[in-house]
Short mmCIF file of C-alpha atoms and ligand atoms in Angstrom, two decimals:
data_model
loop_
_atom_site.label_atom_id
_atom_site.label_comp_id
_atom_site.label_asym_id
_atom_site.label_seq_id
_atom_site.Cartn_x
_atom_site.Cartn_y
_atom_site.Cartn_z
CA MET J 1124 52.00 95.34 -29.73
CA PHE J 1125 52.89 91.79 -28.51
CA ARG J 1126 56.25 92.10 -30.34
CA PHE J 1127 56.98 95.36 -28.72
CA ALA J 1128 56.00 93.92 -25.24
CA LEU J 1129 58.21 90.90 -26.01
CA ILE J 1130 61.11 93.14 -26.73
CA TRP J 1131 60.43 95.17 -23.61
CA PHE J 1132 60.17 92.03 -21.49
CA ALA J 1133 63.39 90.53 -22.80
CA GLY J 1134 65.10 94.01 -22.40
CA TYR J 1135 63.98 94.26 -18.90
CA PHE J 1136 65.57 90.85 -18.00
CA ALA J 1137 68.55 91.55 -19.77
CA ILE J 1138 69.10 94.63 -17.88
CA THR J 1139 68.08 93.26 -14.43
CA GLY J 1140 70.06 90.19 -15.12
CA GLN J 1141 73.12 92.38 -15.96
CA VAL J 1142 72.68 94.28 -12.84
CA TYR J 1143 72.49 91.12 -10.87
CA ALA J 1144 75.58 89.76 -12.39
CA GLN J 1145 77.43 92.95 -11.84
CA SER J 1146 76.27 93.18 -8.16
CA CYS J 1147 77.29 89.71 -7.56
CA LYS J 1148 80.96 89.84 -8.34
CA THR J 1149 83.21 89.15 -5.52
CA ASP J 1150 86.86 89.43 -4.89
CA ALA J 1151 86.57 87.22 -1.78
CA PRO J 1152 86.85 83.52 -1.74
CA CYS J 1153 83.52 81.74 -1.95
CA ILE J 1154 82.27 78.16 -2.08
CA TYR J 1155 79.54 77.66 -4.59
CA THR J 1156 79.07 73.87 -4.46
CA ARG J 1157 78.29 71.10 -1.98
CA GLU J 1158 81.38 69.16 -3.16
CA ALA J 1159 83.59 72.19 -2.40
CA LEU J 1160 82.15 72.74 0.97
CA ARG J 1161 82.52 68.95 1.85
CA LYS J 1162 86.12 69.24 0.85
CA SER J 1163 86.56 72.25 3.08
CA ILE J 1164 84.86 70.60 5.97
CA ASP J 1165 87.01 67.44 5.60
CA SER J 1166 90.09 69.32 5.63
CA ASP J 1167 89.17 71.46 8.68
CA ALA J 1168 86.56 70.46 11.06
CA ARG J 1169 86.24 74.26 12.05
CA ASN J 1170 84.30 74.72 8.90
CA LYS J 1171 81.42 72.78 10.03
CA LEU J 1172 78.19 74.65 10.45
CA VAL J 1173 76.21 74.18 13.76
CA ALA J 1174 72.55 74.74 14.16
CA LEU J 1175 72.28 77.24 17.07
CA LYS J 1176 68.83 76.15 18.21
CA LYS J 1177 70.17 72.68 18.71
CA LEU J 1178 73.26 73.93 20.58
CA ILE J 1179 71.42 76.73 22.52
CA PRO J 1180 67.75 75.43 23.01
CA ASP J 1181 66.54 78.56 24.60
CA LEU J 1182 68.01 80.89 22.13
CA VAL J 1183 65.01 83.26 20.94
CA LEU J 1184 64.88 83.28 17.11
CA ASP J 1185 63.32 86.17 15.00
CA ILE J 1186 64.70 85.50 11.57
CA ARG J 1187 63.58 88.68 9.88
CA TYR J 1188 65.14 88.01 6.41
CA ALA J 1189 62.74 85.03 6.12
CA THR J 1190 59.85 87.32 6.43
CA THR J 1191 58.97 90.82 4.93
CA ASN J 1192 59.52 92.30 8.39
CA ASN J 1193 62.94 93.67 7.39
CA PHE J 1194 64.32 96.86 5.82
CA THR J 1195 64.04 95.58 2.29
CA LYS J 1196 60.28 94.54 2.84
CA THR J 1197 61.14 91.54 0.93
CA ILE J 1198 61.63 87.72 1.82
CA LEU J 1199 65.23 87.27 1.38
CA TYR J 1200 65.50 83.62 2.06
CA HIS J 1201 63.45 80.43 2.85
CA HIS J 1202 63.80 77.55 5.30
CA PRO J 1203 66.38 79.24 7.24
CA VAL J 1204 68.44 77.25 9.64
CA ALA J 1205 69.95 79.69 12.33
CA CYS J 1206 73.66 78.47 12.06
CA LEU J 1207 77.31 79.41 12.55
CA ARG J 1208 80.69 77.89 12.06
CA ARG J 1209 81.56 75.67 14.96
CA GLU J 1210 83.87 78.10 17.01
CA PRO J 1211 81.64 81.10 17.07
CA ALA J 1212 78.60 78.91 17.72
CA MET J 1213 80.44 77.53 20.79
CA ALA J 1214 81.14 80.91 21.96
CA LEU J 1215 77.74 82.04 21.52
CA LYS J 1216 76.57 79.24 23.86
CA GLN J 1217 78.77 80.59 26.49
CA VAL J 1218 77.35 84.13 26.13
CA GLN J 1219 73.90 82.72 26.57
CA GLU J 1220 74.96 80.88 29.61
CA GLU J 1221 76.30 84.24 31.23
CA LEU J 1222 73.18 85.93 30.17
CA ASN J 1223 70.94 83.25 31.63
CA ARG J 1224 72.56 83.95 35.08
CA LYS J 1225 71.19 87.57 34.69
CA GLY J 1226 67.81 86.54 33.66
CA LEU J 1227 68.33 87.49 30.06
CA SER J 1228 68.54 85.59 26.90
CA LEU J 1229 70.01 86.27 23.31
CA LYS J 1230 67.54 86.91 20.57
CA LEU J 1231 68.89 86.16 17.09
CA PHE J 1232 67.91 88.12 13.94
CA ASP J 1233 70.25 86.57 11.51
CA GLY J 1234 73.40 84.27 11.50
CA PHE J 1235 74.80 82.57 8.55
CA ARG J 1236 73.35 84.02 5.37
CA PRO J 1237 74.08 82.72 1.79
CA PHE J 1238 76.18 84.96 -0.40
CA ALA J 1239 73.36 85.30 -2.87
CA VAL J 1240 71.22 87.08 -0.13
CA THR J 1241 74.07 89.67 0.19
CA CYS J 1242 73.76 90.22 -3.61
CA ARG J 1243 70.18 90.35 -3.50
CA ILE J 1244 70.35 92.92 -0.69
CA TRP J 1245 72.81 94.94 -2.64
CA GLN J 1246 70.61 94.89 -5.73
CA LEU J 1247 67.76 96.28 -3.78
CA VAL J 1248 69.83 98.75 -1.75
CA PRO J 1249 73.22 99.39 -3.37
CA ASP J 1250 74.35 101.58 -0.54
CA ARG J 1251 77.34 100.54 1.54
CA HIS J 1252 75.78 102.38 4.67
CA TYR J 1253 72.88 99.79 4.51
CA ALA J 1254 74.38 96.82 3.02
CA ALA J 1255 77.60 94.89 2.42
CA ASN J 1256 79.23 95.24 -1.04
CA PRO J 1257 79.29 91.69 -2.57
CA ARG J 1258 82.90 92.53 -3.74
CA LYS J 1259 84.03 92.08 -0.19
CA GLY J 1260 81.14 89.88 1.03
CA SER J 1261 79.78 89.90 4.53
CA ASN J 1262 80.94 87.99 7.54
CA HIS J 1263 77.47 86.70 7.63
CA ASN J 1264 78.26 84.83 4.43
CA ARG J 1265 81.21 83.14 6.12
CA GLY J 1266 79.07 81.90 9.13
CA VAL J 1267 80.98 84.02 11.54
CA ALA J 1268 78.57 86.90 12.21
CA VAL J 1269 75.43 87.35 14.12
CA ASP J 1270 72.76 90.10 14.48
CA ILE J 1271 71.22 89.84 17.96
CA THR J 1272 69.77 91.70 20.83
CA LEU J 1273 68.76 90.90 24.50
CA VAL J 1274 65.54 89.83 25.80
CA ASP J 1275 64.11 89.31 29.33
CA MET J 1276 63.63 85.72 30.00
CA LYS J 1277 60.51 86.18 32.08
CA THR J 1278 58.53 88.52 29.85
CA GLY J 1279 60.19 87.58 26.45
CA MET J 1280 60.37 91.39 25.78
CA GLU J 1281 63.38 92.93 24.05
CA LEU J 1282 65.48 95.27 26.17
CA ASN J 1283 65.50 98.76 24.91
CA MET J 1284 68.45 99.26 22.62
CA GLY J 1285 67.55 102.62 21.38
CA THR J 1286 66.74 101.77 18.00
CA PRO J 1287 65.06 98.76 16.21
CA TYR J 1288 67.32 96.20 14.37
CA ASP J 1289 68.58 97.49 10.90
CA ASN J 1290 68.09 101.14 11.70
CA PHE J 1291 70.83 102.73 9.53
CA THR J 1292 70.96 106.10 11.47
CA ASP J 1293 73.77 107.56 13.78
CA THR J 1294 71.40 106.66 16.68
CA ALA J 1295 72.29 102.99 16.14
CA HIS J 1296 76.12 103.73 16.42
CA LEU J 1297 77.82 102.63 19.45
CA ASP J 1298 79.54 105.89 20.06
CA PHE J 1299 76.13 107.62 20.01
CA TYR J 1300 75.62 108.41 23.77
CA ASN J 1301 72.61 110.85 23.62
CA LEU J 1302 70.48 108.16 24.85
CA PRO J 1303 68.70 107.29 28.19
CA ALA J 1304 70.87 105.57 30.89
CA ASP J 1305 69.04 102.21 30.45
CA VAL J 1306 69.65 102.13 26.74
CA LEU J 1307 73.46 102.80 27.23
CA ALA J 1308 73.52 100.12 29.94
CA ASN J 1309 71.86 97.49 27.87
CA ARG J 1310 74.20 98.15 24.75
CA LYS J 1311 77.04 98.02 27.12
CA LEU J 1312 75.97 94.80 28.52
CA LEU J 1313 75.56 93.12 25.14
CA LYS J 1314 78.84 94.48 23.90
CA THR J 1315 80.78 93.48 26.99
CA VAL J 1316 79.58 89.99 27.07
CA MET J 1317 80.05 89.36 23.39
CA ARG J 1318 83.55 90.69 23.59
CA LYS J 1319 84.40 88.61 26.51
CA TYR J 1320 83.64 85.55 24.57
CA GLY J 1321 85.64 86.61 21.44
CA PHE J 1322 83.37 88.61 19.11
CA ASP J 1323 84.37 91.96 17.63
CA ILE J 1324 81.79 94.89 17.39
CA VAL J 1325 81.18 96.99 14.52
CA PRO J 1326 80.84 100.71 15.42
CA THR J 1327 77.71 101.60 13.31
CA GLU J 1328 75.31 98.79 14.16
CA TRP J 1329 74.71 97.81 18.05
CA TRP J 1330 73.24 94.50 16.85
CA HIS J 1331 76.02 93.09 14.75
CA PHE J 1332 78.98 90.98 16.12
CA GLN J 1333 81.61 88.88 14.24
CA TRP J 1334 83.97 86.22 15.42
CA LYS J 1335 87.50 87.72 16.15
CA ASN J 1336 89.32 84.77 14.57
CA ARG J 1337 87.38 85.01 11.34
CA ALA J 1338 90.36 85.07 9.01
CA GLY J 1339 90.42 82.16 6.68
CA TYR J 1340 86.72 81.34 6.50
CA GLU J 1341 85.24 81.49 3.05
CA MET J 1342 81.85 82.70 1.97
CA ILE J 1343 79.38 80.12 1.17
CA ASP J 1344 76.82 80.47 -1.62
CA LEU J 1345 74.37 77.55 -0.94
CA ASP J 1346 70.83 77.81 0.12
CA PHE J 1347 69.49 76.53 3.26
CA ASP J 1348 68.09 73.33 1.52
CA ALA J 1349 71.34 72.58 0.08
CA LEU J 1350 73.30 73.19 3.37
CA LYS J 1351 71.17 70.98 5.55
CA GLU J 1352 73.40 67.92 5.30
CA PHE J 1353 76.45 70.08 6.41
CA ILE J 1354 74.64 71.58 9.62
CA ASP J 1355 75.20 69.66 12.84
ZN1 ZN G 726 75.05 91.79 10.73
#
């Protein structure tokens, strides 16, 4: 019995290991070591990562993937530092300043996310409608994308965007207009201000924005503990 259990156990890990290895292949350039990251930052200062809370102290954080309160119901990473590459980080600060003048603030669900997390999500939910295929990777892995919403500075309450974060239905699409006027106005405001400072939208997720000049940024596959020394 023990032997069977052992064989089953070994087989299980062989299979899951294989699935993981398969799901983690990528055709996109990716940095896997601290040495490689150091080199890339030394060669181009734009590659530096910037801690968003340090740059934008009143940014509201709700880092869902560090909790089970996300669509995978799994903790996807530990000890997160909300961060982005320098250029999108500076732009996000300008977005926040403009929103502050309207009594609003950004709330961040996710910024940079290690490549391994994209692999893990793909392993849990291998569907391109819900997750990025590791073959191409995600702009979150490149430190140039954010998942955000708007909150009222006085109440701290999120503005109504029509669906929660990571809702993968048509209702979350930016061309879905069968919604109350205030929801459409909130979405339009977020989209307009993000575009003004250099972010692109994706049509299927009202919360996702990516830096327009993102070409050339490589993915990074280092966890947050390993990354700390590289985050300003
Ligand atoms: Zn996103």
